[in-house]
XYZ file of C-alpha atoms in Angstrom:
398
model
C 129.298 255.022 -27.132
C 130.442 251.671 -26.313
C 128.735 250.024 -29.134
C 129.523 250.457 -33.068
C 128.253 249.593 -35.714
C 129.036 247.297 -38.325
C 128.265 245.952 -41.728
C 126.482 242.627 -40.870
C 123.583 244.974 -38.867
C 124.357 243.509 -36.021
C 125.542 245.169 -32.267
C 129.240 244.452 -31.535
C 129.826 243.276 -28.157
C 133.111 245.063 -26.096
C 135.104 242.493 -24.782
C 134.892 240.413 -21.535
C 130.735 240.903 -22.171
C 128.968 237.548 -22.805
C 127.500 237.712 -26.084
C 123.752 238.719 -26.293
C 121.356 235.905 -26.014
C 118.821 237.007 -29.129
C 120.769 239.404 -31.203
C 117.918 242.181 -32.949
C 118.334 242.524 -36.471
C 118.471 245.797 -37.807
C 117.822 247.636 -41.174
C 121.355 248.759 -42.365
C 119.632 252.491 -43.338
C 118.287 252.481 -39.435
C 119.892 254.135 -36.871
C 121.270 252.842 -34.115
C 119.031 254.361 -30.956
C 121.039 253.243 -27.276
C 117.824 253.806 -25.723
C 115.734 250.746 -26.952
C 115.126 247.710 -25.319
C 117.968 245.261 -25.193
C 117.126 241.844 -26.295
C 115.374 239.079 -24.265
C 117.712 237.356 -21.946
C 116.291 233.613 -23.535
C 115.830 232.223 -26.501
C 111.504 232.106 -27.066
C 109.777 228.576 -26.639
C 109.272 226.246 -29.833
C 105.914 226.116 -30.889
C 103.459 223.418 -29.926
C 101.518 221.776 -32.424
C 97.905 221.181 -30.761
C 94.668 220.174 -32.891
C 92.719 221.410 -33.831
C 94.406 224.806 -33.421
C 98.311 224.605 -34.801
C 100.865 227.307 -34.224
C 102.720 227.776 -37.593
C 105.991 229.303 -37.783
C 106.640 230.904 -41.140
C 108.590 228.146 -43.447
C 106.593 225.732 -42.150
C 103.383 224.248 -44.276
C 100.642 225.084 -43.328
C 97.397 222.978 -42.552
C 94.855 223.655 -46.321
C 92.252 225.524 -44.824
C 92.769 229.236 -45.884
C 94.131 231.826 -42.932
C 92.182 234.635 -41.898
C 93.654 237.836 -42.698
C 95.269 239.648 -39.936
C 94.518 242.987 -38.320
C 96.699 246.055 -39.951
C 97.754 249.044 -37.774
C 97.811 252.407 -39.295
C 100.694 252.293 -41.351
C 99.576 248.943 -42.882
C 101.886 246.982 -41.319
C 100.712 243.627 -39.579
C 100.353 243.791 -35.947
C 103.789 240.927 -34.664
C 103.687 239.230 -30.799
C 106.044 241.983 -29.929
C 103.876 245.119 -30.310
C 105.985 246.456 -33.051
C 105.067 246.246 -36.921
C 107.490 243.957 -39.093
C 109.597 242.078 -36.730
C 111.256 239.234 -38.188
C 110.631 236.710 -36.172
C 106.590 237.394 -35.712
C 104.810 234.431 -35.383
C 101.965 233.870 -37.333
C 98.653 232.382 -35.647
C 97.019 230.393 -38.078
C 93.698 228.419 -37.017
C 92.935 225.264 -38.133
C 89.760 224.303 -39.208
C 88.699 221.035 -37.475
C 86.976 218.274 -39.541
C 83.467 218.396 -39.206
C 82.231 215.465 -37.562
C 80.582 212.560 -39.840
C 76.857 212.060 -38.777
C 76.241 208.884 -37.051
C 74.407 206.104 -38.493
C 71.403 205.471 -37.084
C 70.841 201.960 -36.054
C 67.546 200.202 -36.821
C 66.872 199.220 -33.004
C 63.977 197.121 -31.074
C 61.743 200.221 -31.525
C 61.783 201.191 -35.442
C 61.017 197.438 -35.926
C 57.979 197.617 -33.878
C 57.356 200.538 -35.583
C 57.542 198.330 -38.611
C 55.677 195.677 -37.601
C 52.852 197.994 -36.760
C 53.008 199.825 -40.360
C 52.394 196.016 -41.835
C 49.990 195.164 -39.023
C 48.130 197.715 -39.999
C 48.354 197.215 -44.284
C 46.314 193.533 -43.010
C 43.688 195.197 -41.195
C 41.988 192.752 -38.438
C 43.814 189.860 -39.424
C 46.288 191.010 -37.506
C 45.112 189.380 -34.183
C 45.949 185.686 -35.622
C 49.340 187.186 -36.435
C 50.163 188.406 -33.254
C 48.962 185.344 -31.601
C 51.499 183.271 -33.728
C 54.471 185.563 -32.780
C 53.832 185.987 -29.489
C 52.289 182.569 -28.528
C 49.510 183.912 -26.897
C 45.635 182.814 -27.111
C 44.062 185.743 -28.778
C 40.514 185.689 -30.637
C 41.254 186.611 -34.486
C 38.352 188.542 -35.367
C 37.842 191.161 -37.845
C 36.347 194.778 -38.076
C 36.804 194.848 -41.587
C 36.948 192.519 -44.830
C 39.691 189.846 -44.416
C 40.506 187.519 -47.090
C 41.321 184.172 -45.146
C 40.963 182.824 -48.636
C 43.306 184.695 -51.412
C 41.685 187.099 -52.877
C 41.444 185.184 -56.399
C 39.032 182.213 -55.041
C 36.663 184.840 -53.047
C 33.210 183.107 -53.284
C 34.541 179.800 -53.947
C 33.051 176.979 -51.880
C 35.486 174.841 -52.197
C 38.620 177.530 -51.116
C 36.113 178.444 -47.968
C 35.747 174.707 -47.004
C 38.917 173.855 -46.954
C 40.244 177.137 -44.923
C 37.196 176.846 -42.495
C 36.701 173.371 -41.963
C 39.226 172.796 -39.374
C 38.016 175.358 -37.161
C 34.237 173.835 -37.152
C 33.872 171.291 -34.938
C 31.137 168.685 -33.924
C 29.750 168.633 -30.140
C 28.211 165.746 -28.521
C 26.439 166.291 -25.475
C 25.261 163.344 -22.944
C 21.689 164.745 -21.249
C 19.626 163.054 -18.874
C 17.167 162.028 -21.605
C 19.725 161.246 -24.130
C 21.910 162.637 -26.760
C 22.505 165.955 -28.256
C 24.384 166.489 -31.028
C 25.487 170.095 -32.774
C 28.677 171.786 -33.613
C 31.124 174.705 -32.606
C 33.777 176.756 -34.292
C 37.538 177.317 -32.514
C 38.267 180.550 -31.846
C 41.700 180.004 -29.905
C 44.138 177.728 -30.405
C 43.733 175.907 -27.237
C 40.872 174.903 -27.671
C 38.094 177.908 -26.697
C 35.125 176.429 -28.229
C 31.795 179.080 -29.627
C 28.386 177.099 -29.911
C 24.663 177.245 -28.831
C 23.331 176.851 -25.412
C 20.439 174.529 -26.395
C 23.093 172.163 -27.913
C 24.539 171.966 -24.089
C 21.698 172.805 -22.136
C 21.499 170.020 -19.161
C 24.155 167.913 -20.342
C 26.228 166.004 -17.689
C 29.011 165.690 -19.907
C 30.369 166.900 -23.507
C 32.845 165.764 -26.094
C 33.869 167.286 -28.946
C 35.140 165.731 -32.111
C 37.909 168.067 -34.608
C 37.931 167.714 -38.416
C 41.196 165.539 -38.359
C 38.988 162.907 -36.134
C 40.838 163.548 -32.862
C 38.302 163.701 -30.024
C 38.036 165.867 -26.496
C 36.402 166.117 -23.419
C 34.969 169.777 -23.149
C 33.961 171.765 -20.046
C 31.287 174.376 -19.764
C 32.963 177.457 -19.172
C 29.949 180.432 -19.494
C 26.268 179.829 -20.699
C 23.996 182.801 -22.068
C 20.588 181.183 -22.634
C 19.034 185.091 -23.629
C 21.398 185.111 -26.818
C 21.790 181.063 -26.745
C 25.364 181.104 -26.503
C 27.387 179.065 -24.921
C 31.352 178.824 -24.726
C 33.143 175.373 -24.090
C 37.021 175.007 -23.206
C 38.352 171.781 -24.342
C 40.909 169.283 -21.913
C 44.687 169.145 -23.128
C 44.495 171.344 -26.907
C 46.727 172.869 -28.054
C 47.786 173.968 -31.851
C 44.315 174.326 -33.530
C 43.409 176.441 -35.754
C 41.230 179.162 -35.180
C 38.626 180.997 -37.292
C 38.762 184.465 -37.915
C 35.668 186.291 -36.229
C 34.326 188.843 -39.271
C 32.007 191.511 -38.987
C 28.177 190.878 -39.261
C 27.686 194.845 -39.249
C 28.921 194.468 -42.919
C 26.833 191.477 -44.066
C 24.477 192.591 -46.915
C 21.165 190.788 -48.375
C 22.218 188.868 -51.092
C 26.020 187.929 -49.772
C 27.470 184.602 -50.477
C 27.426 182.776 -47.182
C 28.647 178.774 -46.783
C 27.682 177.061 -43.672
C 29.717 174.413 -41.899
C 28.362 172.355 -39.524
C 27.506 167.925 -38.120
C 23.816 167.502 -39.193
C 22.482 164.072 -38.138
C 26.190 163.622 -36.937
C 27.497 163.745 -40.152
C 30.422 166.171 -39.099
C 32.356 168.842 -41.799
C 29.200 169.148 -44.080
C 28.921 171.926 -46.080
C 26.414 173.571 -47.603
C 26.105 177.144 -49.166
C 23.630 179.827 -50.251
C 23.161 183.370 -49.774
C 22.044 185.968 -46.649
C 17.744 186.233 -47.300
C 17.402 188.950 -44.712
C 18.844 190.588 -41.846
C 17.775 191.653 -38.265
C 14.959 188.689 -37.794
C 13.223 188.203 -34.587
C 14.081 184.919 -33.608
C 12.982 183.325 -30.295
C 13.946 180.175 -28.576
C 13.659 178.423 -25.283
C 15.807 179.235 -22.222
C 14.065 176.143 -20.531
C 16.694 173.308 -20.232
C 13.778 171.089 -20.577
C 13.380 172.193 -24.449
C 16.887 171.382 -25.766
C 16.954 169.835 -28.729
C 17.413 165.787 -28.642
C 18.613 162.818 -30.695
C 18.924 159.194 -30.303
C 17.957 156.528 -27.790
C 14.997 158.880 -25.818
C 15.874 161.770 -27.175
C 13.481 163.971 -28.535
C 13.375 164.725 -32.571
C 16.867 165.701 -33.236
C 15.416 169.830 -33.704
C 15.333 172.408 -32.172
C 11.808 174.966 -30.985
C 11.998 178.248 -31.987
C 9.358 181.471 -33.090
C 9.191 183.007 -35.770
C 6.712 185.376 -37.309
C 4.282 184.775 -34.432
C 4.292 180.716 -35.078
C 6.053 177.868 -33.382
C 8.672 175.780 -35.027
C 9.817 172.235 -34.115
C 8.174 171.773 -31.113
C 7.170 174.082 -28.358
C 9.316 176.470 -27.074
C 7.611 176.677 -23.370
C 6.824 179.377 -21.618
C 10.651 180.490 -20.644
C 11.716 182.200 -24.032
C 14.094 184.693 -25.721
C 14.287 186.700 -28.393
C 17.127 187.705 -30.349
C 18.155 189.364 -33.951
C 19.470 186.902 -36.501
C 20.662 186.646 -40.178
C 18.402 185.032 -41.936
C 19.824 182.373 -44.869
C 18.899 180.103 -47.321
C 22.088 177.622 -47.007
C 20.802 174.421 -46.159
C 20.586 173.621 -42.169
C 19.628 170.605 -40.429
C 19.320 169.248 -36.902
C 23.442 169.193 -36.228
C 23.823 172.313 -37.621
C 23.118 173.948 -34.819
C 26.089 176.413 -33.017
C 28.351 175.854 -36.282
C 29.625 178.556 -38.559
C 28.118 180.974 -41.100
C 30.792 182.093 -43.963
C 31.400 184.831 -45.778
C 32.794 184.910 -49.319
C 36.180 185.700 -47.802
C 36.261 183.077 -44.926
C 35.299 184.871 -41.971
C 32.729 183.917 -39.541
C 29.767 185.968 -39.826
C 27.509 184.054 -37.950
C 26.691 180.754 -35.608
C 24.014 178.779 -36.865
C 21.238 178.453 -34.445
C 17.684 177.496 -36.103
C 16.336 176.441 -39.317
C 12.880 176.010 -40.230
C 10.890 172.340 -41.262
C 7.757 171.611 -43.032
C 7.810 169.116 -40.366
C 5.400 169.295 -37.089
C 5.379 167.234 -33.987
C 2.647 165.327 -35.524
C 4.775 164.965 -38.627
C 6.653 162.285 -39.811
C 10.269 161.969 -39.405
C 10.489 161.354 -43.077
C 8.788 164.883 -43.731
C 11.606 167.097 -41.503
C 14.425 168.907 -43.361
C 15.695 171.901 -44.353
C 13.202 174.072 -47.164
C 16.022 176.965 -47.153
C 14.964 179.044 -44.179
C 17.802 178.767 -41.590
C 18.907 181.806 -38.680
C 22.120 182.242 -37.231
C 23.352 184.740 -34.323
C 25.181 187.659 -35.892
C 28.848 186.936 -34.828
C 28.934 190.684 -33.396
C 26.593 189.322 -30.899
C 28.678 186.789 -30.254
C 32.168 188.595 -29.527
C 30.357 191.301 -27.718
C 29.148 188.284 -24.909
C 32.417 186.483 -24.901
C 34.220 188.439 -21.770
C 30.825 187.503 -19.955
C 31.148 183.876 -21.462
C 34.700 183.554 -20.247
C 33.218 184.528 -16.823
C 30.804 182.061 -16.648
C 28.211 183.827 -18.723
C 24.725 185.330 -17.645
C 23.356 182.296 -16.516
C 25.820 181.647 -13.535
């Protein structure tokens, strides 16, 4: 043998050999066996350090998370890189756990806001419509399927809280007819300047103007009649920025509600007067003759307007050209003016246009005698927003 062996464990090299590139340790109570393996001719790579896996060579520190156990042959010792159980130099793979990742944040984007705004929206129930018109600028019709409070809750019923929310959406309308004058009213229901009142207040007039609460005064066009259910809807020149009513819902109007009407009797424009719903569903006809509109002043007629009711005429003769329509009946005080103005709830909506009242009056009657003795009708405002796409089209009569 060429090779001996000596104290330190390790092979002695003859002379004029290089020395051994990775000298094998041995156990000093191990025999020396010629026949293994000689060493590896280079010295092994360093190990890498690469997340989130990390080689760790023993004597290093170690990443905290806790090292799986390794595998065990049958002798119990741990299985090394060389195939061989024990080595000294075995490297020990140790995975590293990565860091879970922190959940994102969710942002509160364009959509959960409209998701938002349509929780609130619907908290508010129909008065939603008026909201939506102020944010997005649009004209929209604020009505109501439900019970809105356009007046807080705490002065429901109150006449004067219902006046003062309501009167700047009623508005008087002056018609010039070939015979005269007619005078009667309207209520906004968009902000520029859509205008709800009765046909016979407009019926044959060559021109119309229309007068708001604040005094400022407008030249209307006729955009849509509907003589059957005496409606007529008006568009006013240059408006912009008034306020329009809420449209309630007549479907919920019981006999004995508060009601307050609004309206320009004998020109006298913004009076109020209140009293309660008498009954409901009441057959009211009028005149779809343009001949039988209402008239006041110089050659006008007597400043009322013909309708049937209960099988008898009323202020005049209605002529043979007549319709017949379902109305609230009320005991709120109506004169001649009041005519296509608004019926009130007790929580500000519109329930209703005013569009007859009853006098002790006849033709034959005295001017003197003629006034309101608490029997007044107005079109249920369901009616009303039910006809207004055929209004805005020009209306039944076109």
């Amino acid at each position: 043998m060429t090779e001996s062996f000596r104290r330190s464990g390790e092979y002695e090299t003859p002379q004029g050999d290089q020395p051994q590139a990775y000298p094998q340790q041995q156990h000093a109570s191990s025999p020396v066996n010629p026949e293994w393996p000689p060493p590896p001719a280079h010295q092994p790579q360093q190990p890498v350090t690469v997340e989130p896996g990390t080689t760790v060579w023993p004597g290093q520190t170690a990443a905290p998370a806790p090292a799986p156990q390794a595998a065990f042959g049958a002798d119990g010792g741990a299985y090394g890189g060389d195939g061989h159980g024990g080595g000294g130099d075995t490297a020990l793979l140790t995975p590293v756990q990565a860091e879970a990742p922190k959940p994102k944040k969710r942002t509160r984007g364009p959509i959960a806001l409209l998701a938002a705004v349509a929780i609130v929206a619907a908290a508010v129930g129909g008065g939603t419509a008026y909201a939506f018109q102020q944010l997005t600028g649009k004209d929209t019709v604020a009505t109501s399927s439900t019970t809105t409070a356009v007046v807080p809750s705490s002065k429901k019923g109150d006449v004067a809280s219902i006046a003062a929310a309501v009167s700047p959406s009623v508005v008087e309308v002056s018609a010039t007819l070939s015979n005269g004058t007619s005078t009667g009213a309207g209520v906004i229901i968009t902000s520029n300047g859509e205008i709800v009142t009765n046909n016979h207040v407009i019926s044959g007039a060559t021109s119309v103007k229309v007068k708001t609460s604040d005094g400022k005064s407008y030249t209307a066009t006729v955009v849509g009649t509907d003589s059957k259910k005496d409606l007529a809807l008006l568009k006013l020149s240059n408006a912009s920025g008034l306020r329009a009513a809420t449209l309630g819902n007549s479907a919920g109007v019981q006999i004995g509600d508060t009601v307050v009407a609004i309206g320009s009797p004998e020109g006298l424009t913004g009076t109020v007067t209140s009293g309660i719903v008498s009954a409901l569903n009441r057959d009211v006809t009028v005149s779809t003759d343009e001949s039988q509109s209402q008239g006041s002043g110089s050659g006008g007629g007597s400043g009322q307007w013909p309708f049937q009711f209960g099988g008898q005429q009323f202020n005049g003769d209605t002529g043979s050209s007549t319709t017949t329509y379902k109305a609230i009946q009320t005991d709120a005080s109506l004169n001649p003016g009041n005519s296509g103005g608004a019926l009130i709830d007790a929580n500000g909506n519109i329930i209703g246009i005013n569009s007859a009242m009853y006098s002790s009056s006849s033709s034959s009657s005295s001017s003197s005698d003629a006034g309101s003795i608490g029997i007044g009708f107005a079109i249920p405002i369901n009616t009303v927003k039910a006809d207004l796409a055929s209004l805005r089209a020009g209306g039944s009569d076109s």
